[in-house]
Short mmCIF file of C-alpha atoms and ligand atoms in Angstrom, two decimals:
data_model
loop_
_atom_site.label_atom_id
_atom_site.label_comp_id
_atom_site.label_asym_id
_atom_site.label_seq_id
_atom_site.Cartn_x
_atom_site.Cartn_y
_atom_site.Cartn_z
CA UNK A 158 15.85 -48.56 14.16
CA UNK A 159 18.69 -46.42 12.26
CA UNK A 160 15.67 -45.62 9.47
CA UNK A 161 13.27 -44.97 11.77
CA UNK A 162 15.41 -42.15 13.53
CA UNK A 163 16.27 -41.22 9.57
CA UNK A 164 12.62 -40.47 9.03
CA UNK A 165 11.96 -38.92 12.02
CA UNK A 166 14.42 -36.20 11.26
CA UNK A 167 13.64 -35.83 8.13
CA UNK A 168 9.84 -35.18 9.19
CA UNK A 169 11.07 -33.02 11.75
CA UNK A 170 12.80 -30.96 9.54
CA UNK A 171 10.06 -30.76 7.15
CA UNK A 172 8.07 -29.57 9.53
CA UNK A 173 10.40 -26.98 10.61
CA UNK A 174 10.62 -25.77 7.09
CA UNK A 175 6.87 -26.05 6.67
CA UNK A 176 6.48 -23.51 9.40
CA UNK A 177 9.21 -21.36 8.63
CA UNK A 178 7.83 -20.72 5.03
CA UNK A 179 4.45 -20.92 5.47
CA UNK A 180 3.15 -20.33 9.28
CA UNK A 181 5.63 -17.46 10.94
CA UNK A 182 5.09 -14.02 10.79
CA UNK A 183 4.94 -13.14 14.16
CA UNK A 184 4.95 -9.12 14.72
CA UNK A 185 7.63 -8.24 17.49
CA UNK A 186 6.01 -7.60 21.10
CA UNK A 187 6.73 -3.69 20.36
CA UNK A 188 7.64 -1.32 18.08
CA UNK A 189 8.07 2.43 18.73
CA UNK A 190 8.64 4.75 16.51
CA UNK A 191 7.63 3.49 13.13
CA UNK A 192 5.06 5.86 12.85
CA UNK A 193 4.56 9.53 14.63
CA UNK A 194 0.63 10.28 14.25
CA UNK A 195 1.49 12.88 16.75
CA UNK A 196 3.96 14.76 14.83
CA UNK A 197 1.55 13.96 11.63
CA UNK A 198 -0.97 16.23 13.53
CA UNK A 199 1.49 18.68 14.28
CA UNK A 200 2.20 19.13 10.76
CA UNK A 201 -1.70 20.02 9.90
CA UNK A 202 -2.60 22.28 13.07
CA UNK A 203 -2.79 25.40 11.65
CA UNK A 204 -4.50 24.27 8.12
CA UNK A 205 -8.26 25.92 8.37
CA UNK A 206 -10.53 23.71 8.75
CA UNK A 207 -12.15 24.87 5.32
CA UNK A 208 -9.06 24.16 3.61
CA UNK A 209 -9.10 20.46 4.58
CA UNK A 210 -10.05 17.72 2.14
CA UNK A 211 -13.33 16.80 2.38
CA UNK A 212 -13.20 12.64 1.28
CA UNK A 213 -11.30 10.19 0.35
CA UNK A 214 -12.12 8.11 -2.41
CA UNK A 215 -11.00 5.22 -4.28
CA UNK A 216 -10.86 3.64 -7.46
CA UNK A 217 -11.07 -0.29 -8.12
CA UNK A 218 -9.14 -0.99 -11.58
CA UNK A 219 -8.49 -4.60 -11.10
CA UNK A 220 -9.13 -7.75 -8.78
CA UNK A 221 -7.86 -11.15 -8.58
CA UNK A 222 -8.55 -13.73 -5.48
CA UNK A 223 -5.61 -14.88 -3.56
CA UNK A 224 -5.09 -17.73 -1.54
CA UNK A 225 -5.73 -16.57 1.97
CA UNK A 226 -2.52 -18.61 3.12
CA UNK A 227 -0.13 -16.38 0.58
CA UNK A 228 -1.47 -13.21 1.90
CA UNK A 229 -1.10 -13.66 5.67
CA UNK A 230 1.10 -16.02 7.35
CA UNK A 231 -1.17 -19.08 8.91
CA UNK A 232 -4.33 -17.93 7.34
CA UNK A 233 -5.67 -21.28 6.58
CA UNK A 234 -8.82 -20.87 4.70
CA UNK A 235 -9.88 -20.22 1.46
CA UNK A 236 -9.16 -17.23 -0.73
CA UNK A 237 -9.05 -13.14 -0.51
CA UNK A 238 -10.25 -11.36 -3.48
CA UNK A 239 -7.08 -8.48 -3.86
CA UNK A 240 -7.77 -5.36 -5.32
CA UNK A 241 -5.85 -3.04 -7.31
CA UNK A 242 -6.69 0.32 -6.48
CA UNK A 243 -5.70 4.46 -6.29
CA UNK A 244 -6.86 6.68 -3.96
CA UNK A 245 -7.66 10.16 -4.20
CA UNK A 246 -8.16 12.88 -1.71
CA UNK A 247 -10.66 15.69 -2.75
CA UNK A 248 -10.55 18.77 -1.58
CA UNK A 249 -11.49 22.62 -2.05
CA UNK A 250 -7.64 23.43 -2.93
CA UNK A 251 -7.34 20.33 -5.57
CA UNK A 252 -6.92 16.66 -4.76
CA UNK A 253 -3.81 14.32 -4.64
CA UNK A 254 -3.61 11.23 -6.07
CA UNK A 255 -2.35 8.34 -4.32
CA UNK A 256 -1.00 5.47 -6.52
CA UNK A 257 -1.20 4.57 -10.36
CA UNK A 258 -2.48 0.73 -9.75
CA UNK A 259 -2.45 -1.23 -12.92
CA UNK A 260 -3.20 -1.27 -17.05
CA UNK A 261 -4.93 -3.63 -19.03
CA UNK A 262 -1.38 -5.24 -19.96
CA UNK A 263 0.15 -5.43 -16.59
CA UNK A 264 -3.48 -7.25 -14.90
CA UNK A 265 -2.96 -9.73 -18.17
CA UNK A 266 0.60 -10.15 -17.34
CA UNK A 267 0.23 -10.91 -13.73
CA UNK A 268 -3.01 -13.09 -13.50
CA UNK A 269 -2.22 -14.79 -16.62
CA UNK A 270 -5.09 -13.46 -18.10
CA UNK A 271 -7.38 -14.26 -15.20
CA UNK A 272 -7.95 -11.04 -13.52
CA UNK A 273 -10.38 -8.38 -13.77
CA UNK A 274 -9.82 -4.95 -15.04
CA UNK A 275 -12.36 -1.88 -15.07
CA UNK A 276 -10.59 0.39 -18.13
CA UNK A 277 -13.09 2.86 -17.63
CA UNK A 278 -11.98 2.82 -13.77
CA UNK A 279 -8.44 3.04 -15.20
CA UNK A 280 -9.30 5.96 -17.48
CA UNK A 281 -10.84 7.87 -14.32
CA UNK A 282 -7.59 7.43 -12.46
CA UNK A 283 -5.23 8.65 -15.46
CA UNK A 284 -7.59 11.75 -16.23
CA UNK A 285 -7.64 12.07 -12.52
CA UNK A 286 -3.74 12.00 -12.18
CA UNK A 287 -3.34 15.22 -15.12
CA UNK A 288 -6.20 17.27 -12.88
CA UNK A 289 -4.03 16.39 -9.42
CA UNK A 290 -2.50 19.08 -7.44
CA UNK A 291 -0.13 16.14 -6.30
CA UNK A 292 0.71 12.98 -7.61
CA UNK A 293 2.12 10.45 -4.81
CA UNK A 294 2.87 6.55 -4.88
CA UNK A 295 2.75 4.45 -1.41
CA UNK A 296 5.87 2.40 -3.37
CA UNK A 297 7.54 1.72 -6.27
CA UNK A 298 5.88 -1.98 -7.42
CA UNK A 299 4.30 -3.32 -10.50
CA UNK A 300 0.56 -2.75 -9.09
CA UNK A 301 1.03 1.04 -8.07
CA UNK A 302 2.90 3.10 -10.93
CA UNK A 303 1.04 2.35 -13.95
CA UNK A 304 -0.96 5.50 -14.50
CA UNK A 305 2.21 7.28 -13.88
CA UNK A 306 5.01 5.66 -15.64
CA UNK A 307 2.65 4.45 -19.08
CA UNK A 308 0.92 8.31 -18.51
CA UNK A 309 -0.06 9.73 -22.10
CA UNK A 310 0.86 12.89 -21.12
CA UNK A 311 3.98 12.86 -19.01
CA UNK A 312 4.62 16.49 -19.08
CA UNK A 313 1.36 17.41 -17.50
CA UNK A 314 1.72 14.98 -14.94
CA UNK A 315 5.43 15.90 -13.65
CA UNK A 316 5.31 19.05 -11.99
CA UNK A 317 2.84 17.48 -9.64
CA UNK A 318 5.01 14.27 -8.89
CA UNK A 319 5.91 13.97 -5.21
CA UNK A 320 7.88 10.85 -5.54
CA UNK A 321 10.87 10.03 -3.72
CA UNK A 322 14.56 8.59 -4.95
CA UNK A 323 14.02 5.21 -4.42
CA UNK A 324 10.45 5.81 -5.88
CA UNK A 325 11.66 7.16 -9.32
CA UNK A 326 14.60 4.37 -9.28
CA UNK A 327 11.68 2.05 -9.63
CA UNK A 328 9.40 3.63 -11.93
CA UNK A 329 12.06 3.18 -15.68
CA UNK A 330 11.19 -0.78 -16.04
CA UNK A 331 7.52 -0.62 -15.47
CA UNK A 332 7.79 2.25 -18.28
CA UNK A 333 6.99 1.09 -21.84
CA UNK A 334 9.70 0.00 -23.67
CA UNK A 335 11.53 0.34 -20.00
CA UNK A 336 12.10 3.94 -20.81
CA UNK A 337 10.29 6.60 -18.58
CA UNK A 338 9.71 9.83 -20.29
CA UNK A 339 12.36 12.44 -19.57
CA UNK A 340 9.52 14.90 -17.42
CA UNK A 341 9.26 12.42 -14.95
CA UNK A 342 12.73 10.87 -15.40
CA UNK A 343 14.05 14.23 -14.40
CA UNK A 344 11.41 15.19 -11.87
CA UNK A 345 13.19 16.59 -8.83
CA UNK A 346 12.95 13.75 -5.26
CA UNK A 347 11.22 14.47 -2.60
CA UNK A 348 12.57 13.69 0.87
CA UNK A 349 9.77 12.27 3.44
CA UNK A 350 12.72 10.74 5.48
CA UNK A 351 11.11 13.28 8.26
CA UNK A 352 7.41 13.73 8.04
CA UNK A 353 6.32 16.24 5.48
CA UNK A 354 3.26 18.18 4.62
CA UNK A 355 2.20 18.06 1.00
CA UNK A 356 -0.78 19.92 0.80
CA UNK A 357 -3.85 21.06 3.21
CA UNK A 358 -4.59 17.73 5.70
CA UNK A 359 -2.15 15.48 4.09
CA UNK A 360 1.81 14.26 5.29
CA UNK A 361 3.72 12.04 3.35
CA UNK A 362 6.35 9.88 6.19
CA UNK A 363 9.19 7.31 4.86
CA UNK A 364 8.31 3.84 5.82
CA UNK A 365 10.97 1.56 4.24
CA UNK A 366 9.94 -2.06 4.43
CA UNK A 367 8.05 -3.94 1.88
CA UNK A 368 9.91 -1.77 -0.60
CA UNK A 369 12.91 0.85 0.02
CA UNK A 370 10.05 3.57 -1.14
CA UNK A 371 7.26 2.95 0.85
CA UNK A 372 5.97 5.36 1.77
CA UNK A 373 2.55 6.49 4.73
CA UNK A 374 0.17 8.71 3.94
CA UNK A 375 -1.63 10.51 6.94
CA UNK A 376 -4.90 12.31 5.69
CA UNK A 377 -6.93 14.79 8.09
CA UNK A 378 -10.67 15.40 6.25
CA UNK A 379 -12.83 17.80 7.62
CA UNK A 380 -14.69 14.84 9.68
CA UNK A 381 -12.14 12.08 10.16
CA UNK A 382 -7.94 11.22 9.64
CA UNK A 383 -6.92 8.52 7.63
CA UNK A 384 -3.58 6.52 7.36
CA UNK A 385 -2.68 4.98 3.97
CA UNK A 386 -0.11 2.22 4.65
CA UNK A 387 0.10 0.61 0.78
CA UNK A 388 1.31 -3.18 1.16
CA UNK A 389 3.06 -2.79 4.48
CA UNK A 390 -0.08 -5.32 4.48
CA UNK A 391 -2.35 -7.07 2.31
CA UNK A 392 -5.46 -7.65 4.60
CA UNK A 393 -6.09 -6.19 7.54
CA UNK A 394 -6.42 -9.18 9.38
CA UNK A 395 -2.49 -9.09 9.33
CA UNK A 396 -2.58 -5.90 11.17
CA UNK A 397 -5.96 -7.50 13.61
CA UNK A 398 -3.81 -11.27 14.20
CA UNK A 399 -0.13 -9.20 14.33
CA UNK A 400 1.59 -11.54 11.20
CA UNK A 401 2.70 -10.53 8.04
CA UNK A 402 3.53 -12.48 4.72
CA UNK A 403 4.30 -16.05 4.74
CA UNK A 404 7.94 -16.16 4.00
CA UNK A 405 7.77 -18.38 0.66
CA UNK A 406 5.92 -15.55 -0.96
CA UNK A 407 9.34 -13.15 -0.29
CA UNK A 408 11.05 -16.44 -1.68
CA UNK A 409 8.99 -16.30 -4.65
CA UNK A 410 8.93 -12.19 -5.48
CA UNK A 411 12.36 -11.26 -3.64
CA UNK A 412 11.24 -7.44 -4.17
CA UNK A 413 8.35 -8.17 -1.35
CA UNK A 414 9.62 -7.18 1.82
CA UNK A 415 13.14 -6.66 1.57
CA UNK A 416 13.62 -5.76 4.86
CA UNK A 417 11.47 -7.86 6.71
CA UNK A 418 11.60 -7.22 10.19
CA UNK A 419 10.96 -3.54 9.44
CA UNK A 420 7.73 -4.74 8.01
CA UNK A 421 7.03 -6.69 11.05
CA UNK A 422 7.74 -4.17 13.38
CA UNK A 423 5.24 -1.55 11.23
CA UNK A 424 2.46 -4.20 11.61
CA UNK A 425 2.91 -4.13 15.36
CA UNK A 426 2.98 -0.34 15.48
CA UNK A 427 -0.11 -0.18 13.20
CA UNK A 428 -1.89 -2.95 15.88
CA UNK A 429 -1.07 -0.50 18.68
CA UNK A 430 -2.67 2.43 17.11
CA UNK A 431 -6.15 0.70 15.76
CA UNK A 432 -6.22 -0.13 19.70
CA UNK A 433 -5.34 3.83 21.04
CA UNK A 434 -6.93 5.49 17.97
CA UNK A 435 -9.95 3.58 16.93
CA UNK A 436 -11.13 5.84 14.73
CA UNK A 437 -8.09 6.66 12.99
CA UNK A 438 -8.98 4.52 9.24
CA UNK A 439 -6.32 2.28 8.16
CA UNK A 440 -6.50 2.25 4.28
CA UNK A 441 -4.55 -1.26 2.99
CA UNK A 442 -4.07 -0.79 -0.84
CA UNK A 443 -5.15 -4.64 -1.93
CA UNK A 444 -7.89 -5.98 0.97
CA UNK A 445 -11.34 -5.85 -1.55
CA UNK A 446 -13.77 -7.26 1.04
CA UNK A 447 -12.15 -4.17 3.72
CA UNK A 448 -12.34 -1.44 1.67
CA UNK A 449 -15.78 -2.05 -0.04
CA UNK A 450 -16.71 -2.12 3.90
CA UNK A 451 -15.17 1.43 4.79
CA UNK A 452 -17.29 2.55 1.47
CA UNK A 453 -20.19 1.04 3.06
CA UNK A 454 -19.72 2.71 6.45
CA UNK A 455 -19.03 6.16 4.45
CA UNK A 456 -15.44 6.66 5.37
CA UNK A 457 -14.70 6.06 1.65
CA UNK A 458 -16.36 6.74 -1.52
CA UNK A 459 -16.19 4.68 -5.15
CA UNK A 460 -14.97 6.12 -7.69
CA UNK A 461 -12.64 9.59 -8.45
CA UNK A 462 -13.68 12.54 -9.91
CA UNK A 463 -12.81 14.45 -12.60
CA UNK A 464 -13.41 17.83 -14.47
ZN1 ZN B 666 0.63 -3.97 -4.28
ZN1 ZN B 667 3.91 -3.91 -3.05
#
């Protein structure tokens, strides 16, 4: 009998585990004040509504599928094709450029060799980074900085930089060599710790979580406003079911979500505001299948351009 209560503990605490690492994420029942969309607007009412960008667009450098499971806690069911991508807002006073996604080496380096990578996508986004008016990051990992910290020409690129402390901490070992260039090593912080305005229809908002950096980025285009979030997720359906990551995948890549429950409690103030502002678009950085349906609806265009 002594063995049989041995096992059952033992499966009981497997099963605990099990679920621990692999099945909760539940988003808190509220969250208030993670994000301010109404201060974000407040920040853009007197921009002229000729002023404001006109569309967002986005550039797919790389892809790799995902098991469903490691991107979303309890998402039994196949795999998630994840993007690597940059945004870029075009407008009549020059665009900003969101992001710096990946090179050839780092897609090689992190899929093993298995992933896909567009260099002439890649070459779009580091022409279109020297053209930008401003040059932001959502956060400081891997899959967001290349076209910034391996940029051929540093010096053009950092008087545009709009990168934060914690941002440019991040940037020296994804440099080559682990050096950054002394332009952007020296660029002076910026401080979105309060919601700032960058440039016509744009505010850049701290929103430490998934990496002390992250950062949101609110967009107002002349039709429709947009809210970047960067990997606070990596599907939507995280922000649609209310769970984030599994917790083995912070096990495995301790940088991911360092502070948790701040994550958590974004993803239920994100939930909250698809339900109040419908038409508000939620741009993830990673979800493929989501984004290629915004392009398809016309809230987002393919590919950047450049002079
Ligand atoms: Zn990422
Ligand atoms: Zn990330």
């Amino acid at each position: 009998m002594k063995w049989l209560i041995g096992v059952l503990v033992l499966l009981a605490a497997f099963c605990g585990l099990a679920w621990y690492a692999v099945l909760d994420g539940a988003a808190p029942a509220q969250a208030d004040d993670e994000f301010d969309l109404a201060a974000y607007r407040e920040l853009l009412v007197t921009d002229a509504p000729e002023t404001l960008p006109t569309e967002v667009r986005v550039e797919f450098v790389g892809a790799d599928p995902a098991p469903s499971l490691a991107t979303e806690a309890g998402a039994f069911g196949g795999e998630r094709m994840m993007t690597y991508t940059a945004f870029q807002i075009a407008g009549p006073g020059g665009a900003v450029v969101i992001d710096g996604a990946v090179d050839a080496d780092t897609v090689a380096q992190m899929t093993d060799g298995s992933g896909q990578f567009c260099a002439d996508c890649y070459q779009r986004l580091v022409d279109a980074t020297a053209q930008a008016a401003h040059v932001l990051i959502t956060h400081e990992h891997i899959d967001h900085v290349m076209s910034i910290a391996r940029h051929p020409s540093p010096d053009t690129i950092a008087p545009h930089l709009r990168l934060t402390r914690s941002q440019l901490d991040g940037l020296p070992q994804h440099a080559s060599g682990g050096v950054l260039a002394p332009a952007i090593a020296n660029a002076p912080p910026a401080d979105f710790t309060t919601p700032q305005r960058i440039a016509p229809g744009v505010v850049a908002h701290a929103a430490p979580g998934h990496t002390p950096g992250t950062i949101v980025i609110f967009v107002r285009t002349q039709t429709r406003e947009y809210l970047l979030v960067g990997d606070i997720v990596w599907v939507m359906s995280s922000i649609e079911n209310l769970r984030g990551r599994p917790r083995f995948i912070t096990w495995m890549i301790p940088e991911v979500d360092p502070d948790r429950p701040a994550v958590l409690r974004q993803i239920r103030a994100l939930h909250d505001m698809a339900e109040t502002d419908p038409e508000l678009v939620i741009l993830p950085s990673h979800d493929d299948g989501y984004l290629r349906q915004r392009i398809a609806e016309g809230a987002l265009v393919e590919g950047f351009v450049t002079q």
